Structures are given as C-alpha cells and as structure tokens.
Tab-separated table of N, CA and C in Angstrom:
chain	number	residue	atom	x	y	z
A	1	ARG	N	-20.394	9.102	-12.147
A	1	ARG	CA	-20.207	7.682	-11.923
A	1	ARG	C	-18.937	7.161	-12.596
A	2	GLN	N	-18.676	7.616	-13.833
A	2	GLN	CA	-17.469	7.181	-14.519
A	2	GLN	C	-16.213	7.652	-13.793
A	3	MET	N	-16.272	8.829	-13.215
A	3	MET	CA	-15.110	9.354	-12.493
A	3	MET	C	-14.754	8.452	-11.327
A	4	CYS	N	-15.777	7.950	-10.654
A	4	CYS	CA	-15.538	7.079	-9.505
A	4	CYS	C	-14.861	5.783	-9.954
A	5	ILE	N	-15.289	5.224	-11.053
A	5	ILE	CA	-14.687	3.995	-11.571
A	5	ILE	C	-13.246	4.270	-12.000
A	6	ARG	N	-13.026	5.405	-12.653
A	6	ARG	CA	-11.666	5.772	-13.043
A	6	ARG	C	-10.768	5.962	-11.828
A	7	ASP	N	-11.309	6.578	-10.796
A	7	ASP	CA	-10.523	6.790	-9.578
A	7	ASP	C	-10.175	5.469	-8.905
A	8	ARG	N	-11.106	4.530	-8.887
A	8	ARG	CA	-10.805	3.220	-8.302
A	8	ARG	C	-9.731	2.504	-9.110
A	9	ALA	N	-9.790	2.655	-10.420
A	9	ALA	CA	-8.753	2.048	-11.263
A	9	ALA	C	-7.406	2.714	-11.005
A	10	LYS	N	-7.409	4.027	-10.823
A	10	LYS	CA	-6.170	4.728	-10.501
A	10	LYS	C	-5.631	4.266	-9.156
A	11	TRP	N	-6.519	4.107	-8.172
A	11	TRP	CA	-6.079	3.653	-6.852
A	11	TRP	C	-5.447	2.262	-6.953
A	12	PHE	N	-6.071	1.387	-7.725
A	12	PHE	CA	-5.518	0.040	-7.888
A	12	PHE	C	-4.160	0.106	-8.584
A	13	GLY	N	-4.021	0.997	-9.562
A	13	GLY	CA	-2.738	1.191	-10.231
A	13	GLY	C	-1.666	1.675	-9.266
A	14	ILE	N	-2.052	2.568	-8.356
A	14	ILE	CA	-1.122	3.049	-7.331
A	14	ILE	C	-0.693	1.897	-6.437
A	15	LYS	N	-1.641	1.058	-6.055
A	15	LYS	CA	-1.329	-0.095	-5.197
A	15	LYS	C	-0.369	-1.050	-5.913
A	16	ILE	N	-0.584	-1.274	-7.195
A	16	ILE	CA	0.305	-2.135	-7.984
A	16	ILE	C	1.712	-1.524	-8.047
A	17	LEU	N	1.794	-0.203	-8.253
A	17	LEU	CA	3.102	0.458	-8.255
A	17	LEU	C	3.805	0.292	-6.911
A	18	GLY	N	3.045	0.381	-5.828
A	18	GLY	CA	3.618	0.167	-4.501
A	18	GLY	C	4.154	-1.242	-4.346
A	19	CYS	N	3.416	-2.216	-4.855
A	19	CYS	CA	3.857	-3.617	-4.795
A	19	CYS	C	5.136	-3.825	-5.600
A	20	ILE	N	5.191	-3.222	-6.767
A	20	ILE	CA	6.390	-3.336	-7.604
A	20	ILE	C	7.583	-2.695	-6.897
A	21	LEU	N	7.362	-1.518	-6.300
A	21	LEU	CA	8.436	-0.846	-5.572
A	21	LEU	C	8.955	-1.723	-4.432
A	22	VAL	N	8.039	-2.279	-3.645
A	22	VAL	CA	8.438	-3.147	-2.526
A	22	VAL	C	9.202	-4.357	-3.044
A	23	GLY	N	8.688	-4.991	-4.088
A	23	GLY	CA	9.339	-6.171	-4.644
A	23	GLY	C	10.751	-5.893	-5.120
A	24	ILE	N	10.916	-4.785	-5.836
A	24	ILE	CA	12.242	-4.430	-6.346
A	24	ILE	C	13.196	-4.105	-5.198
A	25	LEU	N	12.733	-3.311	-4.240
A	25	LEU	CA	13.612	-2.933	-3.125
A	25	LEU	C	13.998	-4.135	-2.260
A	26	VAL	N	13.040	-5.007	-1.974
A	26	VAL	CA	13.351	-6.194	-1.171
A	26	VAL	C	14.299	-7.108	-1.933
A	27	GLY	N	14.033	-7.341	-3.205
A	27	GLY	CA	14.917	-8.177	-4.016
A	27	GLY	C	16.321	-7.607	-4.097
A	28	PHE	N	16.410	-6.292	-4.288
A	28	PHE	CA	17.719	-5.634	-4.360
A	28	PHE	C	18.468	-5.760	-3.033
A	29	CYS	N	17.763	-5.540	-1.923
A	29	CYS	CA	18.416	-5.653	-0.603
A	29	CYS	C	18.857	-7.093	-0.330
A	30	CYS	N	18.054	-8.060	-0.728
A	30	CYS	CA	18.451	-9.467	-0.558
A	30	CYS	C	19.703	-9.765	-1.382
A	31	PHE	N	19.736	-9.248	-2.602
A	31	PHE	CA	20.912	-9.439	-3.448
A	31	PHE	C	22.129	-8.759	-2.828
A	32	LEU	N	21.923	-7.540	-2.348
A	32	LEU	CA	23.004	-6.752	-1.760
A	32	LEU	C	23.601	-7.428	-0.522
A	33	PHE	N	22.761	-8.053	0.286
A	33	PHE	CA	23.231	-8.692	1.520
A	33	PHE	C	23.458	-10.186	1.353
A	34	ASP	N	23.539	-10.618	0.094
A	34	ASP	CA	23.891	-11.991	-0.243
A	34	ASP	C	22.952	-13.025	0.407
A	35	ILE	N	21.667	-12.745	0.318
A	35	ILE	CA	20.666	-13.691	0.812
A	35	ILE	C	20.217	-14.516	-0.396
A	36	GLN	N	20.143	-15.813	-0.215
A	36	GLN	CA	19.776	-16.690	-1.320
A	36	GLN	C	18.366	-16.366	-1.824
A	37	TYR	N	18.156	-16.579	-3.094
A	37	TYR	CA	16.874	-16.391	-3.772
A	37	TYR	C	16.324	-14.963	-3.671
A	38	PRO	N	17.119	-13.962	-4.033
A	38	PRO	CA	16.628	-12.578	-3.910
A	38	PRO	C	15.427	-12.283	-4.809
A	39	ILE	N	15.409	-12.880	-6.000
A	39	ILE	CA	14.287	-12.638	-6.913
A	39	ILE	C	13.010	-13.234	-6.337
A	40	LEU	N	13.105	-14.416	-5.767
A	40	LEU	CA	11.936	-15.056	-5.154
A	40	LEU	C	11.400	-14.212	-3.997
A	41	PHE	N	12.294	-13.743	-3.126
A	41	PHE	CA	11.837	-12.936	-1.997
A	41	PHE	C	11.303	-11.581	-2.438
A	42	GLY	N	11.877	-11.007	-3.465
A	42	GLY	CA	11.353	-9.760	-4.009
A	42	GLY	C	9.962	-9.958	-4.582
A	43	PHE	N	9.797	-11.021	-5.365
A	43	PHE	CA	8.493	-11.322	-5.954
A	43	PHE	C	7.459	-11.617	-4.874
A	44	LEU	N	7.827	-12.428	-3.903
A	44	LEU	CA	6.922	-12.788	-2.809
A	44	LEU	C	6.512	-11.549	-2.010
A	45	SER	N	7.473	-10.683	-1.714
A	45	SER	CA	7.171	-9.466	-0.957
A	45	SER	C	6.243	-8.541	-1.737
A	46	GLY	N	6.498	-8.389	-3.027
A	46	GLY	CA	5.640	-7.552	-3.855
A	46	GLY	C	4.242	-8.116	-3.991
A	47	LEU	N	4.140	-9.415	-4.192
A	47	LEU	CA	2.843	-10.063	-4.337
A	47	LEU	C	2.036	-9.988	-3.043
A	48	LEU	N	2.680	-10.304	-1.933
A	48	LEU	CA	1.973	-10.279	-0.652
A	48	LEU	C	1.645	-8.858	-0.194
A	49	ASP	N	2.318	-7.869	-0.769
A	49	ASP	CA	2.025	-6.484	-0.424
A	49	ASP	C	0.629	-6.075	-0.887
A	50	LEU	N	0.041	-6.832	-1.803
A	50	LEU	CA	-1.337	-6.561	-2.230
A	50	LEU	C	-2.321	-6.766	-1.084
A	51	ILE	N	-1.976	-7.632	-0.147
A	51	ILE	CA	-2.850	-7.914	0.985
A	51	ILE	C	-2.464	-6.969	2.117
A	52	PRO	N	-3.303	-5.987	2.425
A	52	PRO	CA	-2.930	-5.022	3.468
A	52	PRO	C	-2.688	-5.694	4.820
A	53	ILE	N	-1.773	-5.182	5.554
A	53	ILE	CA	-1.397	-5.558	6.915
A	53	ILE	C	-0.848	-6.980	6.977
A	54	LEU	N	-1.638	-7.975	6.676
A	54	LEU	CA	-1.229	-9.372	6.830
A	54	LEU	C	-0.162	-9.789	5.810
A	55	GLY	N	-0.267	-9.334	4.567
A	55	GLY	CA	0.678	-9.719	3.523
A	55	GLY	C	2.113	-9.347	3.834
A	56	PRO	N	2.368	-8.064	4.171
A	56	PRO	CA	3.745	-7.694	4.518
A	56	PRO	C	4.262	-8.425	5.759
A	57	ILE	N	3.391	-8.719	6.702
A	57	ILE	CA	3.823	-9.446	7.900
A	57	ILE	C	4.289	-10.842	7.527
A	58	VAL	N	3.514	-11.537	6.700
A	58	VAL	CA	3.884	-12.891	6.265
A	58	VAL	C	5.187	-12.856	5.466
A	59	ALA	N	5.311	-11.883	4.559
A	59	ALA	CA	6.530	-11.773	3.745
A	59	ALA	C	7.742	-11.464	4.620
A	60	GLY	N	7.599	-10.545	5.556
A	60	GLY	CA	8.704	-10.177	6.434
A	60	GLY	C	9.148	-11.318	7.334
A	61	ILE	N	8.189	-12.034	7.904
A	61	ILE	CA	8.518	-13.163	8.768
A	61	ILE	C	9.191	-14.274	7.962
A	62	SER	N	8.690	-14.526	6.756
A	62	SER	CA	9.294	-15.554	5.903
A	62	SER	C	10.746	-15.201	5.575
A	63	LEU	N	10.973	-13.957	5.198
A	63	LEU	CA	12.321	-13.504	4.865
A	63	LEU	C	13.230	-13.578	6.092
A	64	PHE	N	12.727	-13.148	7.227
A	64	PHE	CA	13.520	-13.181	8.455
A	64	PHE	C	13.895	-14.613	8.844
A	65	LEU	N	12.907	-15.507	8.827
A	65	LEU	CA	13.180	-16.895	9.224
A	65	LEU	C	14.153	-17.581	8.266
A	66	PHE	N	13.993	-17.333	6.975
A	66	PHE	CA	14.902	-17.928	6.009
A	66	PHE	C	16.323	-17.420	6.222
A	67	THR	N	16.451	-16.123	6.444
A	67	THR	CA	17.773	-15.527	6.644
A	67	THR	C	18.372	-15.939	7.988
A	68	LEU	N	17.531	-16.226	8.945
A	68	LEU	CA	17.993	-16.642	10.264
A	68	LEU	C	18.834	-17.915	10.189
A	69	PHE	N	18.500	-18.796	9.245
A	69	PHE	CA	19.281	-20.022	9.071
A	69	PHE	C	20.673	-19.742	8.505
A	70	GLN	N	20.842	-18.590	7.876
A	70	GLN	CA	22.153	-18.210	7.345
A	70	GLN	C	22.980	-17.476	8.393
A	71	SER	N	22.343	-16.506	9.081
A	71	SER	CA	23.092	-15.691	10.030
A	71	SER	C	22.118	-14.851	10.849
A	72	LEU	N	22.262	-14.850	12.167
A	72	LEU	CA	21.387	-14.063	13.035
A	72	LEU	C	21.549	-12.561	12.800
A	73	PRO	N	22.776	-12.030	12.763
A	73	PRO	CA	22.901	-10.578	12.516
A	73	PRO	C	22.323	-10.162	11.160
A	74	ARG	N	22.534	-10.979	10.156
A	74	ARG	CA	21.996	-10.676	8.823
A	74	ARG	C	20.472	-10.717	8.846
A	75	ALA	N	19.896	-11.656	9.588
A	75	ALA	CA	18.439	-11.761	9.691
A	75	ALA	C	17.855	-10.528	10.380
A	76	ILE	N	18.495	-10.094	11.447
A	76	ILE	CA	18.017	-8.902	12.155
A	76	ILE	C	18.122	-7.675	11.248
A	77	PHE	N	19.221	-7.571	10.527
A	77	PHE	CA	19.420	-6.426	9.657
A	77	PHE	C	18.405	-6.424	8.509
A	78	ILE	N	18.198	-7.560	7.860
A	78	ILE	CA	17.256	-7.610	6.738
A	78	ILE	C	15.828	-7.409	7.237
A	79	GLY	N	15.547	-7.859	8.466
A	79	GLY	CA	14.227	-7.594	9.047
A	79	GLY	C	14.001	-6.101	9.244
A	80	ALA	N	15.027	-5.411	9.729
A	80	ALA	CA	14.926	-3.960	9.917
A	80	ALA	C	14.788	-3.243	8.573
A	81	VAL	N	15.546	-3.681	7.583
A	81	VAL	CA	15.459	-3.081	6.247
A	81	VAL	C	14.063	-3.305	5.661
A	82	PHE	N	13.519	-4.500	5.859
A	82	PHE	CA	12.177	-4.807	5.368
A	82	PHE	C	11.141	-3.871	6.003
A	83	ILE	N	11.264	-3.645	7.302
A	83	ILE	CA	10.331	-2.747	7.991
A	83	ILE	C	10.450	-1.325	7.444
A	84	VAL	N	11.668	-0.878	7.199
A	84	VAL	CA	11.881	0.470	6.642
A	84	VAL	C	11.246	0.575	5.255
A	85	ILE	N	11.432	-0.451	4.425
A	85	ILE	CA	10.839	-0.442	3.080
A	85	ILE	C	9.324	-0.358	3.181
A	86	GLN	N	8.721	-1.144	4.064
A	86	GLN	CA	7.267	-1.124	4.229
A	86	GLN	C	6.772	0.233	4.725
A	87	GLN	N	7.508	0.829	5.644
A	87	GLN	CA	7.117	2.135	6.173
A	87	GLN	C	7.213	3.218	5.093
A	88	LEU	N	8.268	3.175	4.302
A	88	LEU	CA	8.409	4.144	3.209
A	88	LEU	C	7.273	4.000	2.202
A	89	GLU	N	6.956	2.767	1.869
A	89	GLU	CA	5.895	2.528	0.893
A	89	GLU	C	4.543	2.960	1.439
A	90	GLY	N	4.227	2.556	2.660
A	90	GLY	CA	2.901	2.824	3.214
A	90	GLY	C	2.678	4.243	3.698
A	91	ASN	N	3.734	4.905	4.160
A	91	ASN	CA	3.558	6.222	4.759
A	91	ASN	C	4.043	7.381	3.905
A	92	ILE	N	4.805	7.089	2.860
A	92	ILE	CA	5.299	8.177	2.017
A	92	ILE	C	4.891	7.971	0.558
A	93	PHE	N	5.302	6.836	-0.018
A	93	PHE	CA	5.101	6.602	-1.446
A	93	PHE	C	3.612	6.559	-1.828
A	94	ILE	N	2.835	5.701	-1.178
A	94	ILE	CA	1.407	5.551	-1.528
A	94	ILE	C	0.623	6.838	-1.272
A	95	PRO	N	0.756	7.479	-0.098
A	95	PRO	CA	0.011	8.728	0.097
A	95	PRO	C	0.387	9.829	-0.899
A	96	LEU	N	1.675	9.966	-1.222
A	96	LEU	CA	2.072	10.995	-2.179
A	96	LEU	C	1.540	10.702	-3.574
A	97	LEU	N	1.626	9.449	-3.989
A	97	LEU	CA	1.072	9.080	-5.298
A	97	LEU	C	-0.433	9.277	-5.336
A	98	THR	N	-1.099	8.944	-4.236
A	98	THR	CA	-2.553	9.122	-4.164
A	98	THR	C	-2.898	10.602	-4.287
A	99	LYS	N	-2.126	11.444	-3.629
A	99	LYS	CA	-2.381	12.884	-3.711
A	99	LYS	C	-2.198	13.382	-5.139
A	100	LYS	N	-1.106	12.966	-5.787
A	100	LYS	CA	-0.838	13.422	-7.155
A	100	LYS	C	-1.887	12.906	-8.136
A	101	THR	N	-2.265	11.644	-7.989
A	101	THR	CA	-3.162	11.025	-8.954
A	101	THR	C	-4.629	11.358	-8.698
A	102	LEU	N	-5.045	11.309	-7.443
A	102	LEU	CA	-6.461	11.473	-7.123
A	102	LEU	C	-6.792	12.808	-6.475
A	103	SER	N	-5.789	13.625	-6.216
A	103	SER	CA	-5.973	14.911	-5.545
A	103	SER	C	-6.594	14.756	-4.169
A	104	ILE	N	-6.216	13.699	-3.477
A	104	ILE	CA	-6.666	13.478	-2.102
A	104	ILE	C	-5.444	13.608	-1.203
A	105	SER	N	-5.612	14.337	-0.126
A	105	SER	CA	-4.513	14.593	0.807
A	105	SER	C	-3.930	13.298	1.362
A	106	PRO	N	-2.584	13.198	1.435
A	106	PRO	CA	-1.960	12.023	2.046
A	106	PRO	C	-2.421	11.813	3.495
A	107	PHE	N	-2.676	12.912	4.185
A	107	PHE	CA	-3.178	12.823	5.558
A	107	PHE	C	-4.525	12.110	5.596
A	108	LEU	N	-5.424	12.461	4.655
A	108	LEU	CA	-6.734	11.789	4.595
A	108	LEU	C	-6.594	10.305	4.281
A	109	VAL	N	-5.649	9.967	3.415
A	109	VAL	CA	-5.413	8.562	3.081
A	109	VAL	C	-4.992	7.785	4.319
A	110	LEU	N	-4.012	8.320	5.054
A	110	LEU	CA	-3.534	7.632	6.260
A	110	LEU	C	-4.621	7.546	7.319
A	111	VAL	N	-5.367	8.630	7.511
A	111	VAL	CA	-6.439	8.625	8.507
A	111	VAL	C	-7.530	7.636	8.112
A	112	SER	N	-7.858	7.563	6.826
A	112	SER	CA	-8.898	6.624	6.398
A	112	SER	C	-8.478	5.173	6.629
A	113	ILE	N	-7.206	4.865	6.398
A	113	ILE	CA	-6.718	3.507	6.654
A	113	ILE	C	-6.795	3.192	8.143
A	114	LEU	N	-6.374	4.143	8.973
A	114	LEU	CA	-6.416	3.928	10.421
A	114	LEU	C	-7.841	3.764	10.933
A	115	ILE	N	-8.748	4.610	10.469
A	115	ILE	CA	-10.144	4.518	10.904
A	115	ILE	C	-10.773	3.228	10.391
A	116	GLY	N	-10.529	2.908	9.122
A	116	GLY	CA	-11.086	1.673	8.560
A	116	GLY	C	-10.613	0.446	9.309
A	117	GLU	N	-9.323	0.412	9.651
A	117	GLU	CA	-8.779	-0.732	10.390
A	117	GLU	C	-9.338	-0.787	11.805
A	118	LYS	N	-9.483	0.359	12.442
A	118	LYS	CA	-9.982	0.405	13.819
A	118	LYS	C	-11.452	-0.008	13.887
A	119	LEU	N	-12.243	0.454	12.923
A	119	LEU	CA	-13.678	0.147	12.952
A	119	LEU	C	-14.012	-1.249	12.439
A	120	PHE	N	-13.360	-1.664	11.359
A	120	PHE	CA	-13.755	-2.904	10.706
A	120	PHE	C	-12.618	-3.912	10.569
A	121	GLY	N	-11.496	-3.645	11.208
A	121	GLY	CA	-10.383	-4.589	11.206
A	121	GLY	C	-9.711	-4.703	9.855
A	122	PHE	N	-9.327	-5.916	9.531
A	122	PHE	CA	-8.576	-6.210	8.320
A	122	PHE	C	-9.297	-5.721	7.065
A	123	PHE	N	-10.591	-6.040	6.931
A	123	PHE	CA	-11.331	-5.653	5.731
A	123	PHE	C	-11.570	-4.142	5.669
A	124	GLY	N	-11.644	-3.509	6.819
A	124	GLY	CA	-11.753	-2.053	6.841
A	124	GLY	C	-10.517	-1.385	6.285
A	125	ALA	N	-9.354	-1.945	6.601
A	125	ALA	CA	-8.103	-1.398	6.068
A	125	ALA	C	-8.037	-1.593	4.556
A	126	ILE	N	-8.504	-2.742	4.087
A	126	ILE	CA	-8.492	-3.016	2.641
A	126	ILE	C	-9.406	-2.049	1.890
A	127	LEU	N	-10.582	-1.813	2.436
A	127	LEU	CA	-11.596	-1.030	1.720
A	127	LEU	C	-11.581	0.459	2.045
A	128	SER	N	-10.689	0.895	2.917
A	128	SER	CA	-10.728	2.287	3.364
A	128	SER	C	-10.446	3.291	2.251
A	129	ILE	N	-9.452	3.057	1.410
A	129	ILE	CA	-9.128	4.032	0.364
A	129	ILE	C	-10.206	4.045	-0.734
A	130	PRO	N	-10.680	2.889	-1.224
A	130	PRO	CA	-11.786	2.966	-2.193
A	130	PRO	C	-13.025	3.659	-1.609
A	131	PHE	N	-13.292	3.430	-0.322
A	131	PHE	CA	-14.429	4.087	0.322
A	131	PHE	C	-14.186	5.593	0.419
A	132	LEU	N	-12.954	5.994	0.740
A	132	LEU	CA	-12.612	7.415	0.786
A	132	LEU	C	-12.806	8.041	-0.588
A	133	ILE	N	-12.391	7.362	-1.634
A	133	ILE	CA	-12.565	7.877	-3.001
A	133	ILE	C	-14.044	8.023	-3.322
A	134	LEU	N	-14.845	7.052	-2.917
A	134	LEU	CA	-16.286	7.107	-3.142
A	134	LEU	C	-16.896	8.321	-2.445
A	135	ILE	N	-16.541	8.539	-1.190
A	135	ILE	CA	-17.046	9.692	-0.439
A	135	ILE	C	-16.561	10.995	-1.081
A	136	PHE	N	-15.301	11.021	-1.463
A	136	PHE	CA	-14.711	12.205	-2.082
A	136	PHE	C	-15.436	12.552	-3.378
A	137	ASP	N	-15.660	11.556	-4.251
A	137	ASP	CA	-16.359	11.782	-5.514
A	137	ASP	C	-17.806	12.200	-5.291
A	138	PHE	N	-18.467	11.550	-4.344
A	138	PHE	CA	-19.862	11.880	-4.050
A	138	PHE	C	-19.972	13.331	-3.575
A	139	THR	N	-19.072	13.741	-2.700
A	139	THR	CA	-19.081	15.105	-2.184
A	139	THR	C	-18.810	16.110	-3.297
A	140	GLN	N	-17.849	15.808	-4.157
A	140	GLN	CA	-17.561	16.710	-5.279
A	140	GLN	C	-18.762	16.824	-6.213
A	141	GLU	N	-19.409	15.708	-6.500
A	141	GLU	CA	-20.582	15.717	-7.384
A	141	GLU	C	-21.727	16.500	-6.748
A	142	LEU	N	-21.939	16.295	-5.465
A	142	LEU	CA	-22.991	17.007	-4.742
A	142	LEU	C	-22.732	18.512	-4.745
A	143	LEU	N	-21.495	18.921	-4.486
A	143	LEU	CA	-21.153	20.339	-4.514
A	143	LEU	C	-21.293	20.921	-5.920
A	144	SER	N	-20.957	20.142	-6.929
A	144	SER	CA	-21.104	20.574	-8.314
A	144	SER	C	-22.580	20.793	-8.664
A	145	LEU	N	-23.435	19.863	-8.234
A	145	LEU	CA	-24.867	19.996	-8.485
A	145	LEU	C	-25.439	21.205	-7.749
A	146	LYS	N	-24.971	21.438	-6.535
A	146	LYS	CA	-25.454	22.589	-5.768
A	146	LYS	C	-25.022	23.888	-6.438
A	147	LYS	N	-23.776	23.910	-6.944
A	147	LYS	CA	-23.258	25.100	-7.622
A	147	LYS	C	-24.040	25.392	-8.901
A	148	ASP	N	-24.476	24.310	-9.600
A	148	ASP	CA	-25.226	24.485	-10.837
A	148	ASP	C	-26.697	24.813	-10.597
A	149	GLY	N	-27.104	24.844	-9.336
A	149	GLY	CA	-28.476	25.263	-9.014
A	149	GLY	C	-29.481	24.137	-8.929
A	150	TYR	N	-29.051	22.909	-8.813
A	150	TYR	CA	-29.997	21.803	-8.699
A	150	TYR	C	-30.503	21.609	-7.267
A	151	PHE	N	-29.861	22.289	-6.306
A	151	PHE	CA	-30.325	22.207	-4.913
A	151	PHE	C	-30.655	23.576	-4.413
C-alpha cells in the first residue's frame, strides 16, 4: 500500500517537472521571438499544463491570439513552436521520466492515456496514469504473494 502512495507522489512529481519544462520553454521562446510578457506566458503555460488536454489548448490559444495582435507570421510560428513543445513534453519527456522513475514502459503510459481518454473522456485522461500505477502495483503485489506461496 505504501508503494502505491509513493508511486502516485512520484507521478505527481513527474507531472510538475513537465509543467516546469513547458513553462520554461514557452517563456524562453516568447522571449526569443520578442513577444511581450514572456514570463507571464511561460507561467500560464506551465500552470495550465497541469490540466490534461484542455489546459494546453487554452494556453496555446491565448498565446496565439495575443501574438496575433503583434504579427500574423509570428503568431503562426509561436503556435507551431507551442505545439512542438507540448508534443515533446507529452510524448517523450513524461513517458521517459515515468519509465525511469516508476519502471513503467512509456508505451504503456501513452496507451493508458489514450484508452482513458477514449473510454471516459477528459477525466479518463486525467486519471489514466494513476490508475495504471494502481494496476501495476496490484499486479506486482499479487505476483509477489503468489511467489511467496500465499496462493
């Protein structure tokens, strides 16, 4: 039981690291492309990244619309950069960190998010990784008990 709680805390720590990464990268790109308020947009992007699916969409649209008032080409470019940052975070950084920290395959992480979102929508995507950790821990505990002769 304690392992499961520790794993959930590790997963939350991974999610926080992902948010920090997104915030720093978005803020840096805004600064690099001379978009006003880069720290605000970095902070907003990192904070909204805590909310799966909807958070990055709101942050990206906000950044795009704000930049659109400055320059259309710059808005399109920063929108594309924002999408690349989100894809790197969601498809490479988080799964790799999850594998290193929790010993769960990045493929399983991505599949669990997709299945959770498909079956239960927004809340399924939010709860998919903690649920995967719960199943993973339960299976490991069950196999451990079977190995020790309790079954």
